PDB file of C-alpha atoms in Angstrom:
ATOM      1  CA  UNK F   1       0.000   0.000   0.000  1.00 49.00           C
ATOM      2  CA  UNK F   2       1.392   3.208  -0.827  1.00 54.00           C
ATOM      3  CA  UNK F   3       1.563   6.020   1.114  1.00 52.00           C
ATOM      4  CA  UNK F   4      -1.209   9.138   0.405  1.00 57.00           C
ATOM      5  CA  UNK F   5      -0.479  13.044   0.954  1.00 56.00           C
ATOM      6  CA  UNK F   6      -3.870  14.278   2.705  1.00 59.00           C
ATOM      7  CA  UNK F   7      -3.102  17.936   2.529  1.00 61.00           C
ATOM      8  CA  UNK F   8      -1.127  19.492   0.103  1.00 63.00           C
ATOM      9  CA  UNK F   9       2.035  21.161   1.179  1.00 67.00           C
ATOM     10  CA  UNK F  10       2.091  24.858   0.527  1.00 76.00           C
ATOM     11  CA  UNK F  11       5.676  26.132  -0.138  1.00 79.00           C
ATOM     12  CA  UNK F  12       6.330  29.676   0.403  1.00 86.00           C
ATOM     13  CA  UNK F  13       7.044  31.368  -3.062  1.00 90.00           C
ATOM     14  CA  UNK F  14       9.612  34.118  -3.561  1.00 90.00           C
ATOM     15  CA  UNK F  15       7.445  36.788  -3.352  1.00 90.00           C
ATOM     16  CA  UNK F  16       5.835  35.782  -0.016  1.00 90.00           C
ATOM     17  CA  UNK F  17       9.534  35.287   0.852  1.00 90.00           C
ATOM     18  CA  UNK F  18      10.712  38.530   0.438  1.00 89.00           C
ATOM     19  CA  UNK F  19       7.273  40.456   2.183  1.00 90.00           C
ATOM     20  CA  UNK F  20       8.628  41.276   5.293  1.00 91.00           C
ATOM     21  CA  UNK F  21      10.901  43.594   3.058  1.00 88.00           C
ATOM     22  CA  UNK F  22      13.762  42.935   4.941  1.00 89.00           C
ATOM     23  CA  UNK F  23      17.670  42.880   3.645  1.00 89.00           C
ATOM     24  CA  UNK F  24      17.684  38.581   4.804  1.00 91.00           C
ATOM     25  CA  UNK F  25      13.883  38.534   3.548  1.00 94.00           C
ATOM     26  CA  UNK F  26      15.350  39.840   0.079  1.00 94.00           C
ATOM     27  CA  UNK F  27      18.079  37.784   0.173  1.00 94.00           C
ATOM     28  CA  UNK F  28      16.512  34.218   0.838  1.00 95.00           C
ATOM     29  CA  UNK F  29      14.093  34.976  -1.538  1.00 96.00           C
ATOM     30  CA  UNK F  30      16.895  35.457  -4.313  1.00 97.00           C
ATOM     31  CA  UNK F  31      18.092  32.450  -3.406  1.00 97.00           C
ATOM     32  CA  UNK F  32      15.191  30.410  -3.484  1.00 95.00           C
ATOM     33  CA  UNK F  33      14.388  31.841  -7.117  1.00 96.00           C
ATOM     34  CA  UNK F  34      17.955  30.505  -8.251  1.00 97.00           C
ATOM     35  CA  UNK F  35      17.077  27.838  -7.022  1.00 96.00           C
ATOM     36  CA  UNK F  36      14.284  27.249  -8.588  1.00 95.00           C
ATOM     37  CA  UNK F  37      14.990  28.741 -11.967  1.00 96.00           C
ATOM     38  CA  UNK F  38      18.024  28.817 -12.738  1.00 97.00           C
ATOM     39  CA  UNK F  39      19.710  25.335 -10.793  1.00 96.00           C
ATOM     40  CA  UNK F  40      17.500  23.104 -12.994  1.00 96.00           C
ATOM     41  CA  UNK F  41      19.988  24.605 -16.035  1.00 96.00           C
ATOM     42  CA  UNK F  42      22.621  25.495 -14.647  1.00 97.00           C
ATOM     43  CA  UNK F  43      23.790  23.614 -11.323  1.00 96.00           C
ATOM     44  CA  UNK F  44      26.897  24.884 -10.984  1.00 97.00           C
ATOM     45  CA  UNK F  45      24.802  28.215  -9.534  1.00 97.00           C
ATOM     46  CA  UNK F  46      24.769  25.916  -6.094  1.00 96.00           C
ATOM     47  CA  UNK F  47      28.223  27.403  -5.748  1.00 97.00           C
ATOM     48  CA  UNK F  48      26.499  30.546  -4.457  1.00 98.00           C
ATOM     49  CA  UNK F  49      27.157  31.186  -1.350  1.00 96.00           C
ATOM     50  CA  UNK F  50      26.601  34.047   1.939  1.00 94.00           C
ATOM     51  CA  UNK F  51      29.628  35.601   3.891  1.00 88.00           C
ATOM     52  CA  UNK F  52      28.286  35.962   7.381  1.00 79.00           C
ATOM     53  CA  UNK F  53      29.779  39.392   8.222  1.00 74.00           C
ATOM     54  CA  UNK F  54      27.172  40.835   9.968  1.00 63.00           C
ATOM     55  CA  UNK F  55      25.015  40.411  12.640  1.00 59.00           C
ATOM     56  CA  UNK F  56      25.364  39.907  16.600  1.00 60.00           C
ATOM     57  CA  UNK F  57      27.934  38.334  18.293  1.00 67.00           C
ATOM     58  CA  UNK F  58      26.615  37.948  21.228  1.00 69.00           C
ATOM     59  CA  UNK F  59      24.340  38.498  24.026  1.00 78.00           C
ATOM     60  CA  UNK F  60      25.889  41.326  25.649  1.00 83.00           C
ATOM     61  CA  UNK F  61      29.395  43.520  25.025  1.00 85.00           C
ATOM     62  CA  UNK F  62      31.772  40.864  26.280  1.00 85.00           C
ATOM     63  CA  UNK F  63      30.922  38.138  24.652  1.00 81.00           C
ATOM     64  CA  UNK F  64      30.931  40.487  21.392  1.00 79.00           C
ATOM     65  CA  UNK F  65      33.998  41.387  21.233  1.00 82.00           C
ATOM     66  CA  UNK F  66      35.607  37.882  21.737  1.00 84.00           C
ATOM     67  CA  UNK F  67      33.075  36.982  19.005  1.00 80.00           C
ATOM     68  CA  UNK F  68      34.353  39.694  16.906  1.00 77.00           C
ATOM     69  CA  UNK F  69      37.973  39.114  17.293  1.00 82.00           C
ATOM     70  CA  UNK F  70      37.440  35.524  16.673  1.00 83.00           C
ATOM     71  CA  UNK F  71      35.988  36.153  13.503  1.00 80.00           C
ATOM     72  CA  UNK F  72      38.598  38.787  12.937  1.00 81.00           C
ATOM     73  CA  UNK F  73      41.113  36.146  13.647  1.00 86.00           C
ATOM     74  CA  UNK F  74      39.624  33.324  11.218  1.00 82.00           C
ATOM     75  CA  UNK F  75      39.547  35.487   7.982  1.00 80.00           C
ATOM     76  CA  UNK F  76      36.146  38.068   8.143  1.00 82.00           C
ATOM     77  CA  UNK F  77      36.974  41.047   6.660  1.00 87.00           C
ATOM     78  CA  UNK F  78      34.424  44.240   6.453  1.00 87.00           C
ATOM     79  CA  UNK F  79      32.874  45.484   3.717  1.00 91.00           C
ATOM     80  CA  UNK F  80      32.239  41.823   2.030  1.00 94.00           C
ATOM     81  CA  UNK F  81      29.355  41.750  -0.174  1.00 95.00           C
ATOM     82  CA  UNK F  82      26.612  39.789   1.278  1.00 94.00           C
ATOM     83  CA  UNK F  83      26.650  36.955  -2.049  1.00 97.00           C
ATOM     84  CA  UNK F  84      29.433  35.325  -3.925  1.00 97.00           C
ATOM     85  CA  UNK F  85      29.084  33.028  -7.161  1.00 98.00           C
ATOM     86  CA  UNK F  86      32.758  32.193  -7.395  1.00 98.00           C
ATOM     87  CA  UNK F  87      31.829  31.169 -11.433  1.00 97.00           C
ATOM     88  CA  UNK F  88      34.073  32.988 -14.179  1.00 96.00           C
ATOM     89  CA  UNK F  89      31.296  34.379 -16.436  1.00 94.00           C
ATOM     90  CA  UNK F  90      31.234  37.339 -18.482  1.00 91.00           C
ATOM     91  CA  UNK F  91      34.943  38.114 -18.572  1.00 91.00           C
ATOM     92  CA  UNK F  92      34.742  38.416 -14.560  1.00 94.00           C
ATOM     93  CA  UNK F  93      36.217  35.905 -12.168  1.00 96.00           C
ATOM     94  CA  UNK F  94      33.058  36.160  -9.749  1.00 97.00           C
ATOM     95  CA  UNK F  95      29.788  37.768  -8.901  1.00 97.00           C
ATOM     96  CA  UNK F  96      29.550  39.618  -5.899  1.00 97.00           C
ATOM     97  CA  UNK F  97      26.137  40.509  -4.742  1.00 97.00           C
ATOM     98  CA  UNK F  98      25.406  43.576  -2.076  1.00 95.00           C
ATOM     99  CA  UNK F  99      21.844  43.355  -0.871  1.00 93.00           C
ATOM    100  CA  UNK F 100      20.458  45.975   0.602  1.00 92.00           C
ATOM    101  CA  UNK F 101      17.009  46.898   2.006  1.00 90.00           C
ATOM    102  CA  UNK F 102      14.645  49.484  -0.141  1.00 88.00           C
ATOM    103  CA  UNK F 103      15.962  53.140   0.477  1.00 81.00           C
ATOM    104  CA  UNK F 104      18.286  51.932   3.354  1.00 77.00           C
ATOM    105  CA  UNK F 105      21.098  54.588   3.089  1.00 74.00           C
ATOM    106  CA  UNK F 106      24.175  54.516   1.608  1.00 81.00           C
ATOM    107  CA  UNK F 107      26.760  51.908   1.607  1.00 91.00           C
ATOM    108  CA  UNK F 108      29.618  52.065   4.292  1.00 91.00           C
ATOM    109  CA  UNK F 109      33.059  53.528   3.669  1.00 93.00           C
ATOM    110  CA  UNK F 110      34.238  49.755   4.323  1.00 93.00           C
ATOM    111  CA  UNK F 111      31.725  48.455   1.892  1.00 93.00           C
ATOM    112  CA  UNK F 112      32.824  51.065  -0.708  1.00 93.00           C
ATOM    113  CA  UNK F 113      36.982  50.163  -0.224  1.00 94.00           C
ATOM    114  CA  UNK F 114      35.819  46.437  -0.531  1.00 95.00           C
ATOM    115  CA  UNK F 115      33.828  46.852  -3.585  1.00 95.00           C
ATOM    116  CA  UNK F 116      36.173  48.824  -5.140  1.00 94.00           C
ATOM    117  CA  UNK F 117      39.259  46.569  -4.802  1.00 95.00           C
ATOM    118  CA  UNK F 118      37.206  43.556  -5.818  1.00 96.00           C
ATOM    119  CA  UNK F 119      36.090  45.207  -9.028  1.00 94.00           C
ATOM    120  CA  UNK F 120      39.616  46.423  -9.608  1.00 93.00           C
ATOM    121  CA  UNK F 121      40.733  42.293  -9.260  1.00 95.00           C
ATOM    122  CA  UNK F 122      38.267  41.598 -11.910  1.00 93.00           C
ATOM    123  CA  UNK F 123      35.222  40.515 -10.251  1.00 95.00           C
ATOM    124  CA  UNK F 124      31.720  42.138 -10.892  1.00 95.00           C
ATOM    125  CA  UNK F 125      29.519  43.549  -8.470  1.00 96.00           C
ATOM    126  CA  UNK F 126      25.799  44.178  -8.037  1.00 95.00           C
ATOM    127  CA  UNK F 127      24.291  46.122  -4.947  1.00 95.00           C
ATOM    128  CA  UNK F 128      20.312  45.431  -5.304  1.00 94.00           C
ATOM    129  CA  UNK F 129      17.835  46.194  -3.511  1.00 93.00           C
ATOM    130  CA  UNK F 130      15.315  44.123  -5.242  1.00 94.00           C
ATOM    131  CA  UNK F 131      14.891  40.064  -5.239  1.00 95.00           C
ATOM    132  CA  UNK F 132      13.627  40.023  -8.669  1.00 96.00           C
ATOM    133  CA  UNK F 133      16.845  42.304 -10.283  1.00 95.00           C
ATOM    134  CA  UNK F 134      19.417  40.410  -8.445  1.00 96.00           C
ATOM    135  CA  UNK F 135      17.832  37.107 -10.238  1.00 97.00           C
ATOM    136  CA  UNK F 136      17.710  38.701 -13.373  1.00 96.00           C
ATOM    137  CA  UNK F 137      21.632  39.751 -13.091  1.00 96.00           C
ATOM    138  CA  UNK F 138      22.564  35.833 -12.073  1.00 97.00           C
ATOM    139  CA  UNK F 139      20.367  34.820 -14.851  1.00 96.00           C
ATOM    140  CA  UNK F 140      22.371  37.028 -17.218  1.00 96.00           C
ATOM    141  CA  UNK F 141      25.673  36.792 -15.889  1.00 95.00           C
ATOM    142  CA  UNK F 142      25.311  33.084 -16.459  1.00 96.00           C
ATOM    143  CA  UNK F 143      23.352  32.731 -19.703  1.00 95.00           C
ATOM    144  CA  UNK F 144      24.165  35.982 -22.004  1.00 91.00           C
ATOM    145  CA  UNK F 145      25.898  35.041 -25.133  1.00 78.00           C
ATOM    146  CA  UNK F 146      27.764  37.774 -25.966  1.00 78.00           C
ATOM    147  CA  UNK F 147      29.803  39.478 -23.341  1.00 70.00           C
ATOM    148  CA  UNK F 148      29.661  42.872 -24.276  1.00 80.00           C
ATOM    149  CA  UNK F 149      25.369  42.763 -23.925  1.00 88.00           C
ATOM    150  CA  UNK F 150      25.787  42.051 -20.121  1.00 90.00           C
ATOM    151  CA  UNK F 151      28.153  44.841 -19.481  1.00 85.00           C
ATOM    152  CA  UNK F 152      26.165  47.315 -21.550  1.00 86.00           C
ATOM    153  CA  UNK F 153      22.626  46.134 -19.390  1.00 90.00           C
ATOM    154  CA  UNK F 154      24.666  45.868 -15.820  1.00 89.00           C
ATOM    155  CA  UNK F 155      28.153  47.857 -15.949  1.00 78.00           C
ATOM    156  CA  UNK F 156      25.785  50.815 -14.771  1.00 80.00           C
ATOM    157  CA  UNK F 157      28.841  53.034 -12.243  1.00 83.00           C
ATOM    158  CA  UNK F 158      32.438  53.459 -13.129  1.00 84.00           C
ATOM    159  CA  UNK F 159      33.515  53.800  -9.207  1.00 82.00           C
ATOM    160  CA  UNK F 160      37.407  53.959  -9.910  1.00 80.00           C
ATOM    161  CA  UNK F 161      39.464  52.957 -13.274  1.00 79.00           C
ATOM    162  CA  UNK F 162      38.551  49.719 -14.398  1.00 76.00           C
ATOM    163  CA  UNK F 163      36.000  49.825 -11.254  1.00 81.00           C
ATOM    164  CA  UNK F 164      32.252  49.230 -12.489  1.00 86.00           C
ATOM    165  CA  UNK F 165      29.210  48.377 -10.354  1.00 91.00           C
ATOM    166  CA  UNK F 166      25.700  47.748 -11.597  1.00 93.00           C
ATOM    167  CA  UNK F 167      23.791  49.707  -8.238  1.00 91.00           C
ATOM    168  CA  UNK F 168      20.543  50.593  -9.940  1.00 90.00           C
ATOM    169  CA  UNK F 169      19.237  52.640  -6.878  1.00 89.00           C
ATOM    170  CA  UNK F 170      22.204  54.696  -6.470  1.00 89.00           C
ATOM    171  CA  UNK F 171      23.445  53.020  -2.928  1.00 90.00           C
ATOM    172  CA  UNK F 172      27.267  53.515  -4.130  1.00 85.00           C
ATOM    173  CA  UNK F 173      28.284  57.351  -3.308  1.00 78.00           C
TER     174      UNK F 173
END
């Protein structure tokens, strides 16, 4: 005898993901639409992955900063984009991915030094602020033909020479 569902399961969809309208809300939405539409093509996308840089540490000041120099210790460095696709597309060695929350300032000074130098190493890098642009941009970095028609649509900022960010809502200053 086989086993039955009684009651379908109902999976969250990106949109519902992303409602709260929060950077992480934004972000695991993104992921779950690579997931879903572009990993069936392409599954080398799966080499996406988040740098933890932010967030608490702990529970009270203490415990923070032995968090903090911990993490200092092991590698974390500020300023890291929230997103890498280590995947040599496009003429770039990676994808870097800022998310940000809708109208949520600018990006810090640390952010800014990071972006630039990775840019200037010959990555590319996105700061969105929506789910649906940042999955448009993977989709694109991965599956445009021609080179130069991604870096017309995306290379949007010249921040330094031979520095170019695609940052739609003008987050970069």
């Amino acid at each position: 005898m086989g086993i039955t569902l009684k009651e379908k399961i109902d999976v969250p969809t990106s949109e519902q993901l992303a409602k709260s309208g929060t950077e992480d809300a934004l972000q695991i939405a993104l992921l779950n639409e690579i997931a879903l539409g572009i990993r069936p093509h392409c599954p080398l996308v799966d080499l996406i992955y988040h740098v933890p840089n932010g967030g608490s540490r702990g529970s009270n000041q203490r415990d923070a900063q032995i968090n903090g120099a911990r993490m200092k210790a092991l590698g974390t460095k500020r300023g890291v984009p929230d997103l890498c696709l280590p995947l040599p597309c496009q003429g770039y060695g990676s994808l870097y991915i800022e998310m940000k929350k809708p109208k949520d300032g600018a990006l810090s000074p640390d952010q800014q030094a990071r972006i630039t130098a990775l840019t200037q190493a010959g990555n590319f890098v996105a700061i969105v602020d929506d789910w649906r642009v940042g999955y448009q941009l993977v989709y694109d970095y991965i599956f445009t033909a021609q080179q130069g028609q991604f870096a017309a649509k995306y290379a949007l900022h010249q921040i330094a020479p031979s520095a170019l960010v695609f940052d739609p809502s003008g987050y970069f200053r």
